[in-house]
Short mmCIF file of C-alpha atoms and ligand atoms in Angstrom, two decimals:
data_model
loop_
_atom_site.label_atom_id
_atom_site.label_comp_id
_atom_site.label_asym_id
_atom_site.label_seq_id
_atom_site.Cartn_x
_atom_site.Cartn_y
_atom_site.Cartn_z
CA UNK A 526 22.95 13.05 -4.92
CA UNK A 527 26.58 12.66 -3.95
CA UNK A 528 27.05 13.26 -0.25
CA UNK A 529 25.22 15.51 2.14
CA UNK A 530 27.11 18.82 2.50
CA UNK A 531 26.66 18.67 6.26
CA UNK A 532 28.75 15.53 6.41
CA UNK A 533 31.07 16.12 3.51
CA UNK A 534 34.15 15.91 5.69
CA UNK A 535 33.18 12.53 7.13
CA UNK A 536 33.08 10.40 4.00
CA UNK A 537 31.03 7.49 5.23
CA UNK A 538 27.75 7.69 3.31
CA UNK A 539 28.33 8.44 -0.35
CA UNK A 540 24.70 8.51 -1.46
CA UNK A 541 21.87 8.99 1.05
CA UNK A 542 19.23 8.39 -1.61
CA UNK A 543 20.36 4.80 -1.98
CA UNK A 544 19.57 4.13 1.67
CA UNK A 545 16.05 5.47 1.40
CA UNK A 546 13.05 3.13 1.52
CA UNK A 547 11.93 4.41 -1.85
CA UNK A 548 15.13 3.44 -3.58
CA UNK A 549 14.73 0.53 -5.97
CA UNK A 550 18.06 -1.22 -6.63
CA UNK A 551 18.78 -2.42 -10.18
CA UNK A 552 19.67 -5.84 -8.82
CA UNK A 553 17.72 -7.54 -6.04
CA UNK A 554 19.86 -10.30 -4.60
CA UNK A 555 17.92 -13.43 -3.57
CA UNK A 556 14.77 -12.25 -5.30
CA UNK A 557 15.74 -13.43 -8.77
CA UNK A 558 13.23 -16.29 -8.66
CA UNK A 559 10.31 -14.04 -7.69
CA UNK A 560 11.20 -11.54 -10.40
CA UNK A 561 11.46 -14.32 -12.95
CA UNK A 562 8.09 -15.66 -11.92
CA UNK A 563 6.47 -12.23 -12.23
CA UNK A 564 8.01 -11.89 -15.65
CA UNK A 565 6.50 -15.22 -16.70
CA UNK A 566 3.07 -14.40 -15.27
CA UNK A 567 2.94 -10.98 -16.89
CA UNK A 568 4.44 -11.86 -20.26
CA UNK A 569 0.98 -11.75 -21.91
CA UNK A 570 0.70 -8.06 -20.95
CA UNK A 571 3.31 -7.41 -23.63
CA UNK A 572 0.69 -8.74 -26.03
CA UNK A 573 -2.14 -6.70 -24.59
CA UNK A 574 -3.58 -9.33 -22.27
CA UNK A 575 -4.26 -8.44 -18.62
CA UNK A 576 -2.90 -10.56 -15.77
CA UNK A 577 -3.24 -10.78 -11.99
CA UNK A 578 -0.89 -11.95 -9.23
CA UNK A 579 -0.68 -12.07 -5.47
CA UNK A 580 2.65 -11.45 -3.70
CA UNK A 581 2.71 -13.06 -0.31
CA UNK A 582 5.21 -12.75 2.55
CA UNK A 583 5.87 -11.19 5.93
CA UNK A 584 7.26 -7.71 6.64
CA UNK A 585 10.61 -6.88 5.06
CA UNK A 586 10.78 -9.84 2.69
CA UNK A 587 11.14 -7.50 -0.30
CA UNK A 588 7.59 -7.65 -1.70
CA UNK A 589 7.21 -3.94 -2.37
CA UNK A 590 10.70 -3.42 -3.76
CA UNK A 591 10.37 -6.50 -6.01
CA UNK A 592 7.00 -5.29 -7.34
CA UNK A 593 8.53 -1.88 -8.08
CA UNK A 594 11.58 -3.41 -9.77
CA UNK A 595 9.34 -5.65 -11.84
CA UNK A 596 7.09 -2.77 -12.92
CA UNK A 597 10.09 -0.72 -14.00
CA UNK A 598 11.50 -3.69 -15.89
CA UNK A 599 8.31 -4.50 -17.77
CA UNK A 600 7.77 -0.83 -18.64
CA UNK A 601 11.22 -0.76 -20.28
CA UNK A 602 10.51 -4.05 -22.03
CA UNK A 603 7.26 -2.55 -23.29
CA UNK A 604 9.10 0.44 -24.70
CA UNK A 605 11.41 -1.91 -26.63
CA UNK A 606 8.44 -3.93 -27.85
CA UNK A 607 6.55 -0.79 -28.86
CA UNK A 608 3.81 -1.26 -26.26
CA UNK A 609 2.88 1.42 -23.79
CA UNK A 610 3.03 0.01 -20.24
CA UNK A 611 2.72 1.99 -17.03
CA UNK A 612 2.25 1.13 -13.39
CA UNK A 613 0.88 2.67 -10.24
CA UNK A 614 1.55 1.48 -6.71
CA UNK A 615 -1.14 2.30 -4.18
CA UNK A 616 -0.60 1.66 -0.50
CA UNK A 617 -3.91 0.51 0.96
CA UNK A 618 -2.84 1.61 4.41
CA UNK A 619 -3.02 5.13 3.03
CA UNK A 620 -5.90 4.65 0.61
CA UNK A 621 -8.17 2.75 2.89
CA UNK A 622 -11.39 2.45 0.88
CA UNK A 623 -12.60 1.42 -2.54
CA UNK A 624 -13.38 5.07 -3.23
CA UNK A 625 -9.88 6.24 -2.20
CA UNK A 626 -8.22 3.64 -4.44
CA UNK A 627 -10.35 4.46 -7.46
CA UNK A 628 -9.76 8.15 -6.87
CA UNK A 629 -5.99 7.53 -6.75
CA UNK A 630 -6.06 5.62 -10.05
CA UNK A 631 -8.17 8.27 -11.71
CA UNK A 632 -5.95 11.05 -10.36
CA UNK A 633 -2.98 9.42 -12.04
CA UNK A 634 -4.54 10.51 -15.33
CA UNK A 635 -6.56 13.47 -14.15
CA UNK A 636 -4.62 15.19 -11.39
CA UNK A 637 -6.75 17.58 -9.41
CA UNK A 638 -9.91 15.58 -10.03
CA UNK A 639 -12.11 16.23 -6.98
CA UNK A 640 -12.14 13.59 -4.30
CA UNK A 641 -15.89 13.62 -3.83
CA UNK A 642 -18.91 13.28 -5.96
CA UNK A 643 -17.95 10.46 -8.33
CA UNK A 644 -19.54 7.04 -8.07
CA UNK A 645 -17.36 3.95 -8.68
CA UNK A 646 -18.82 3.49 -12.19
CA UNK A 647 -17.92 7.06 -13.08
CA UNK A 648 -14.36 6.59 -11.86
CA UNK A 649 -14.10 3.40 -13.88
CA UNK A 650 -15.48 5.05 -17.02
CA UNK A 651 -12.99 7.85 -16.66
CA UNK A 652 -10.08 5.44 -16.10
CA UNK A 653 -11.15 3.34 -19.07
CA UNK A 654 -11.32 6.42 -21.27
CA UNK A 655 -7.84 7.50 -20.15
CA UNK A 656 -6.35 4.10 -20.93
CA UNK A 657 -8.13 3.91 -24.25
CA UNK A 658 -7.02 7.36 -25.36
CA UNK A 659 -3.42 6.63 -24.45
CA UNK A 660 -3.47 3.01 -25.68
CA UNK A 661 -2.05 2.15 -22.31
CA UNK A 662 -1.50 -1.13 -20.50
CA UNK A 663 -1.56 -0.37 -16.83
CA UNK A 664 -0.43 -2.47 -13.89
CA UNK A 665 -2.02 -1.46 -10.59
CA UNK A 666 -0.16 -2.64 -7.51
CA UNK A 667 -2.30 -2.67 -4.38
CA UNK A 668 0.27 -2.85 -1.61
CA UNK A 669 -0.85 -4.02 1.85
CA UNK A 670 -4.07 -5.16 0.17
CA UNK A 671 -5.18 -7.03 3.31
CA UNK A 672 -5.85 -3.61 4.83
CA UNK A 673 -8.56 -2.94 2.32
CA UNK A 674 -9.96 -6.45 2.04
CA UNK A 675 -10.43 -6.59 5.76
CA UNK A 676 -12.84 -3.74 5.31
CA UNK A 677 -14.72 -5.66 2.64
CA UNK A 678 -13.51 -4.23 -0.65
CA UNK A 679 -14.30 -7.33 -2.73
CA UNK A 680 -16.12 -5.15 -5.20
CA UNK A 681 -12.96 -3.23 -5.91
CA UNK A 682 -11.00 -6.39 -6.73
CA UNK A 683 -13.92 -7.62 -8.80
CA UNK A 684 -14.22 -4.48 -10.91
CA UNK A 685 -10.47 -4.11 -11.35
CA UNK A 686 -10.02 -7.72 -12.45
CA UNK A 687 -13.09 -7.57 -14.69
CA UNK A 688 -11.95 -4.29 -16.15
CA UNK A 689 -11.29 -5.73 -19.54
CA UNK A 690 -13.35 -8.75 -19.62
CA UNK A 691 -13.91 -8.28 -23.29
CA UNK A 692 -10.48 -8.98 -24.69
CA UNK A 693 -9.05 -5.79 -25.99
CA UNK A 694 -5.52 -5.44 -27.28
CA UNK A 695 -5.47 -1.66 -27.23
CA UNK A 696 -5.51 -1.17 -23.51
CA UNK A 697 -5.60 -3.31 -20.39
CA UNK A 698 -5.54 -3.19 -16.65
CA UNK A 699 -3.56 -5.76 -14.69
CA UNK A 700 -3.52 -6.19 -10.95
CA UNK A 701 -0.86 -7.14 -8.41
CA UNK A 702 -2.02 -7.59 -4.84
CA UNK A 703 0.59 -7.55 -2.09
CA UNK A 704 -0.24 -8.98 1.29
CA UNK A 705 1.34 -10.39 4.38
CA UNK A 706 -1.02 -13.31 4.35
CA UNK A 707 -3.12 -15.35 2.01
CA UNK A 708 -6.20 -13.31 1.36
CA UNK A 709 -7.93 -14.94 -1.53
CA UNK A 710 -10.19 -16.70 0.98
CA UNK A 711 -11.43 -13.25 1.96
CA UNK A 712 -12.67 -12.54 -1.55
CA UNK A 713 -16.24 -13.38 -2.43
CA UNK A 714 -16.84 -15.98 -5.15
CA UNK A 715 -17.27 -13.55 -8.02
CA UNK A 716 -14.07 -11.66 -7.22
CA UNK A 717 -12.22 -14.92 -6.70
CA UNK A 718 -13.34 -16.32 -10.03
CA UNK A 719 -11.66 -13.44 -11.82
CA UNK A 720 -8.50 -13.65 -9.77
CA UNK A 721 -6.29 -16.44 -10.96
CA UNK A 722 -5.55 -18.52 -7.88
CA UNK A 723 -2.40 -20.02 -9.32
CA UNK A 724 -0.53 -16.74 -9.66
CA UNK A 725 0.84 -16.59 -6.15
CA UNK A 726 4.43 -15.49 -5.66
CA UNK A 727 5.82 -16.34 -2.23
CA UNK A 728 8.43 -14.33 -0.39
CA UNK A 729 10.13 -16.35 2.34
CA UNK A 730 11.83 -14.66 5.24
CA UNK A 731 15.50 -14.00 4.54
CA UNK A 732 18.10 -15.98 6.48
CA UNK A 733 21.24 -14.39 7.94
CA UNK A 734 23.39 -15.22 4.89
CA UNK A 735 20.85 -13.67 2.52
CA UNK A 736 20.50 -10.58 4.69
CA UNK A 737 24.26 -10.31 4.69
CA UNK A 738 24.31 -10.24 0.89
CA UNK A 739 21.52 -7.65 0.80
CA UNK A 740 23.32 -5.39 3.27
CA UNK A 741 26.59 -5.84 1.42
CA UNK A 742 25.05 -4.91 -1.92
CA UNK A 743 23.57 -1.76 -0.38
CA UNK A 744 26.90 -0.83 1.21
CA UNK A 745 28.55 -1.04 -2.20
CA UNK A 746 25.98 1.39 -3.58
CA UNK A 747 25.66 3.87 -0.74
CA UNK A 748 28.95 3.98 1.18
CA UNK A 749 32.49 5.08 0.51
CA UNK A 750 34.77 2.02 0.20
CA UNK A 751 36.14 0.57 3.43
CA UNK A 752 33.89 2.57 5.76
CA UNK A 753 31.92 -0.36 7.20
CA UNK A 754 33.83 -2.94 9.24
CA UNK A 755 33.18 -6.57 8.22
CA UNK A 756 31.93 -7.43 11.69
CA UNK A 757 29.21 -4.79 11.36
CA UNK A 758 27.74 -6.56 8.37
CA UNK A 759 27.55 -9.84 10.29
CA UNK A 760 26.05 -8.09 13.27
CA UNK A 761 23.35 -6.41 11.19
CA UNK A 762 22.55 -9.64 9.35
CA UNK A 763 22.34 -11.66 12.54
CA UNK A 764 20.28 -9.03 14.34
CA UNK A 765 17.68 -8.96 11.62
CA UNK A 766 17.72 -12.69 10.88
CA UNK A 767 15.48 -13.47 13.86
CA UNK A 768 12.54 -12.21 11.88
CA UNK A 769 14.11 -12.37 8.40
CA UNK A 770 13.36 -8.73 7.83
CA UNK A 771 15.45 -6.76 5.30
CA UNK A 772 13.68 -3.56 6.29
CA UNK A 773 15.09 -3.85 9.78
CA UNK A 774 18.54 -4.60 8.32
CA UNK A 775 18.35 -1.46 6.14
CA UNK A 776 17.24 0.62 9.08
CA UNK A 777 20.10 -0.70 11.22
CA UNK A 778 22.60 0.00 8.45
CA UNK A 779 21.45 3.58 7.98
CA UNK A 780 21.13 4.38 11.68
CA UNK A 781 24.58 2.89 12.44
CA UNK A 782 26.11 5.03 9.69
CA UNK A 783 24.41 8.17 10.95
CA UNK A 784 25.68 7.45 14.45
CA UNK A 785 29.22 7.01 13.09
CA UNK A 786 28.93 10.30 11.20
CA UNK A 787 27.57 12.11 14.20
CA UNK A 788 30.51 10.84 16.25
CA UNK A 789 32.84 11.93 13.45
CA UNK A 790 34.28 8.42 13.24
CA UNK A 791 36.11 7.35 10.11
CA UNK A 792 33.81 4.35 9.66
CA UNK A 793 30.93 2.32 11.10
CA UNK A 794 31.93 0.17 14.08
CA UNK A 795 30.10 -2.73 15.77
CA UNK A 796 29.37 -0.40 18.68
CA UNK A 797 27.49 1.90 16.28
CA UNK A 798 25.40 -1.08 15.18
CA UNK A 799 24.63 -2.09 18.75
CA UNK A 800 23.59 1.43 19.55
CA UNK A 801 21.50 1.60 16.40
CA UNK A 802 19.85 -1.66 17.34
CA UNK A 803 19.00 -0.34 20.73
CA UNK A 804 17.57 2.83 19.23
CA UNK A 805 15.66 1.00 16.54
CA UNK A 806 14.28 -1.58 18.93
CA UNK A 807 13.28 0.80 21.63
CA UNK A 808 12.35 4.01 19.89
CA UNK A 809 9.67 3.05 17.40
CA UNK A 810 6.15 4.39 17.72
CA UNK A 811 4.89 1.01 18.89
CA UNK A 812 7.39 1.27 21.73
CA UNK A 813 5.61 4.35 23.02
CA UNK A 814 2.30 2.55 22.65
CA UNK A 815 3.73 -0.52 24.33
CA UNK A 816 5.13 1.48 27.22
CA UNK A 817 1.58 2.51 28.10
CA UNK A 818 0.34 -1.06 28.23
CA UNK A 819 -0.16 -2.70 31.62
CA UNK A 820 1.69 -5.79 32.78
CA UNK A 821 -1.07 -8.35 32.16
CA UNK A 822 -1.75 -7.28 28.59
CA UNK A 823 1.98 -7.22 27.87
CA UNK A 824 2.27 -10.78 29.14
CA UNK A 825 -0.52 -11.91 26.82
CA UNK A 826 1.01 -10.00 23.90
CA UNK A 827 4.37 -11.65 24.61
CA UNK A 828 2.66 -15.07 24.62
CA UNK A 829 1.10 -14.31 21.24
CA UNK A 830 4.47 -13.25 19.80
CA UNK A 831 6.17 -16.37 21.15
CA UNK A 832 3.36 -18.56 19.95
CA UNK A 833 3.42 -17.14 16.43
CA UNK A 834 7.22 -17.44 16.28
CA UNK A 835 8.15 -17.62 12.62
CA UNK A 836 4.68 -18.65 11.46
CA UNK A 837 2.03 -16.38 10.06
CA UNK A 838 -0.45 -16.85 12.88
CA UNK A 839 -1.27 -18.80 16.02
CA UNK A 840 -4.42 -20.10 17.70
CA UNK A 841 -6.01 -18.99 20.94
CA UNK A 842 -5.34 -22.42 22.46
CA UNK A 843 -1.62 -22.29 21.65
CA UNK A 844 -1.50 -18.72 22.96
CA UNK A 845 -3.13 -19.66 26.25
CA UNK A 846 -0.55 -22.41 26.72
CA UNK A 847 2.27 -19.98 25.94
CA UNK A 848 0.63 -17.55 28.37
CA UNK A 849 0.70 -20.12 31.18
CA UNK A 850 4.38 -20.80 30.54
CA UNK A 851 5.22 -17.08 30.41
CA UNK A 852 3.29 -16.47 33.64
CA UNK A 853 5.29 -19.20 35.31
CA UNK A 854 8.55 -17.71 34.04
CA UNK A 855 7.49 -14.36 35.44
CA UNK A 856 6.40 -16.00 38.67
CA UNK A 857 2.87 -14.62 38.42
CA UNK A 858 -0.35 -16.56 38.59
CA UNK A 859 -1.93 -16.95 35.15
CA UNK A 860 -5.44 -15.48 34.95
CA UNK A 861 -8.38 -17.72 34.16
CA UNK A 862 -9.70 -18.30 30.65
CA UNK A 863 -12.40 -15.61 30.85
CA UNK A 864 -9.92 -12.92 31.84
CA UNK A 865 -7.42 -14.19 29.26
CA UNK A 866 -10.11 -13.79 26.56
CA UNK A 867 -10.86 -10.31 27.79
CA UNK A 868 -7.16 -9.43 27.35
CA UNK A 869 -7.24 -10.81 23.82
CA UNK A 870 -10.29 -8.70 23.06
CA UNK A 871 -8.58 -5.59 24.47
CA UNK A 872 -5.47 -6.21 22.36
CA UNK A 873 -7.64 -6.59 19.25
CA UNK A 874 -9.55 -3.44 20.08
CA UNK A 875 -6.30 -1.50 20.44
CA UNK A 876 -5.14 -2.75 17.05
CA UNK A 877 -2.28 -4.97 18.25
CA UNK A 878 -3.76 -8.22 16.98
CA UNK A 879 -6.42 -9.49 14.62
CA UNK A 880 -8.61 -12.48 15.25
CA UNK A 881 -10.41 -14.78 12.90
CA UNK A 882 -12.51 -17.90 13.64
CA UNK A 883 -11.61 -20.89 11.48
CA UNK A 884 -12.14 -24.65 11.48
CA UNK A 885 -9.58 -26.26 13.76
CA UNK A 886 -6.45 -27.02 11.66
CA UNK A 887 -5.83 -30.12 13.82
CA UNK A 888 -8.86 -31.77 12.31
CA UNK A 889 -11.13 -31.85 15.37
CA UNK A 890 -13.89 -30.34 13.25
CA UNK A 891 -14.42 -27.66 15.90
CA UNK A 892 -13.91 -23.95 15.49
CA UNK A 893 -10.83 -22.18 16.75
CA UNK A 894 -9.69 -18.57 16.85
CA UNK A 895 -6.64 -17.61 14.81
CA UNK A 896 -4.57 -14.70 16.00
CA UNK A 897 -2.43 -12.56 13.69
CA UNK A 898 -0.08 -9.67 14.27
CA UNK A 899 0.46 -7.83 11.03
CA UNK A 900 1.23 -4.26 11.95
CA UNK A 901 4.20 -4.81 14.20
CA UNK A 902 7.49 -6.69 13.95
CA UNK A 903 6.88 -9.65 16.21
CA UNK A 904 10.57 -10.18 16.93
CA UNK A 905 10.98 -6.62 18.14
CA UNK A 906 7.87 -6.70 20.32
CA UNK A 907 9.06 -9.92 21.86
CA UNK A 908 12.55 -8.53 22.40
CA UNK A 909 11.25 -5.40 24.14
CA UNK A 910 8.85 -7.23 26.46
CA UNK A 911 11.30 -10.00 27.34
CA UNK A 912 13.93 -7.39 28.09
CA UNK A 913 11.53 -5.50 30.33
CA UNK A 914 10.47 -8.69 32.12
CA UNK A 915 14.07 -9.82 32.50
CA UNK A 916 13.37 -13.05 30.64
CA UNK A 917 16.02 -14.98 28.75
CA UNK A 918 16.19 -13.59 25.24
N1 ADP B 2137 16.56 -8.64 -2.15
C1 ADP B 2137 16.76 -7.38 -1.80
N2 ADP B 2137 17.81 -6.69 -2.29
C2 ADP B 2137 18.01 -5.40 -1.91
N3 ADP B 2137 17.23 -4.72 -1.05
C3 ADP B 2137 16.17 -5.37 -0.53
C4 ADP B 2137 15.88 -6.72 -0.88
N4 ADP B 2137 14.77 -7.11 -0.20
C5 ADP B 2137 14.39 -6.05 0.54
N5 ADP B 2137 15.21 -5.01 0.34
C6 ADP B 2137 15.12 -3.70 1.00
O1 ADP B 2137 14.61 -3.93 2.31
C7 ADP B 2137 13.61 -2.99 2.64
C8 ADP B 2137 12.29 -3.69 2.87
O2 ADP B 2137 11.80 -4.26 1.66
P1 ADP B 2137 10.28 -4.13 1.23
O3 ADP B 2137 10.18 -4.43 -0.21
O4 ADP B 2137 9.73 -2.83 1.70
O5 ADP B 2137 9.64 -5.32 2.07
P2 ADP B 2137 8.12 -5.72 2.24
O6 ADP B 2137 7.33 -4.93 1.24
O7 ADP B 2137 8.09 -7.19 2.00
O8 ADP B 2137 7.77 -5.37 3.66
C9 ADP B 2137 13.58 -1.99 1.50
O9 ADP B 2137 14.42 -0.92 1.82
C10 ADP B 2137 14.12 -2.78 0.33
O10 ADP B 2137 14.74 -1.93 -0.60
MG1 MG B 2138 5.85 -3.54 1.58
#
């Protein structure tokens, strides 16, 4: 796809497809180690032996794209080795139940198979038959797997990992789970026993220099030469480095370029990036949701974001402390603990946060509540609320 006719005269974006979220670059800079590790873990698949792995990391750390790249690579390797490998990525945010996932796998072989009426065992029989007939080694990628495990889909993981318990070289089913946080503790014992704990591949947040390289490599692929000013690349990298999120960097890059094209500029300027940042930060769907939230809940949400910072989660105690500090900064009296807990409950009910009771990590032996935010970019939420409250950003 070389150039969109609408913009042909502008010559900034050369290939829109290469800016799309679905695009899987040949080379993934700064993810060589993760790819290598996947290759090592899954090498036995080339000999007909199933494997499992868990990819772990926060939003925009390249988990999905790396899994896709890896699946394409191993399929090609399989072709060279004379072994039939295929893969299927299922997003558990879209397929939210065990039934929906099994239906999606079965539909891969039997498109048009009705959604209702089949029990899990029947789906599995049908999938097994399809693999057997085709002598196929399949890798199922369950993306955003925490979505489904939260709803208690241990059985699904169990049956998928037990799929070829009896060693069988003719066909196999391997599993990659992708999650923003460690979820093996959410599996029951039987599912856990079949899921090799050691096969965890971690995706750290990208730093500014890494994001710069990622942006640069995408510019080389998608833009006409010399159409993005150097400063823009730094600006995009720095803007997204707060939360180490390549997705945000990609979004900024694309939006800045579209702004430049709309303005009929000859290239992307830092002003385009700033405008894109403003649009991206303040126009998302969560922004609309956030704009309807009252002051007190926003203050608690801000405290949670600050308290989580760059970690995966925070505790209710740390959040309450952050809440007291934020209240002081905003010159409002902090509400008492009961009201604070009510706000937490409201935020959980509205899907902003998730809570889980664990043994106190500080070793007191007591129980404490962990708070996670997994559906929203924490950095952006924080940015929007702090801006609204006129706090130092
Ligand atoms: N190392 C990388 N090289 C090139 N592009 C990357 C890299 N990491 C992430 N991306 C791009 O950033 C965006 C977000 O990556 P994604 O894999 O969806 O992250 P995650 O699944 O961890 O949230 C995608 O457009 C992806 O292509
Ligand atoms: Mg992803």
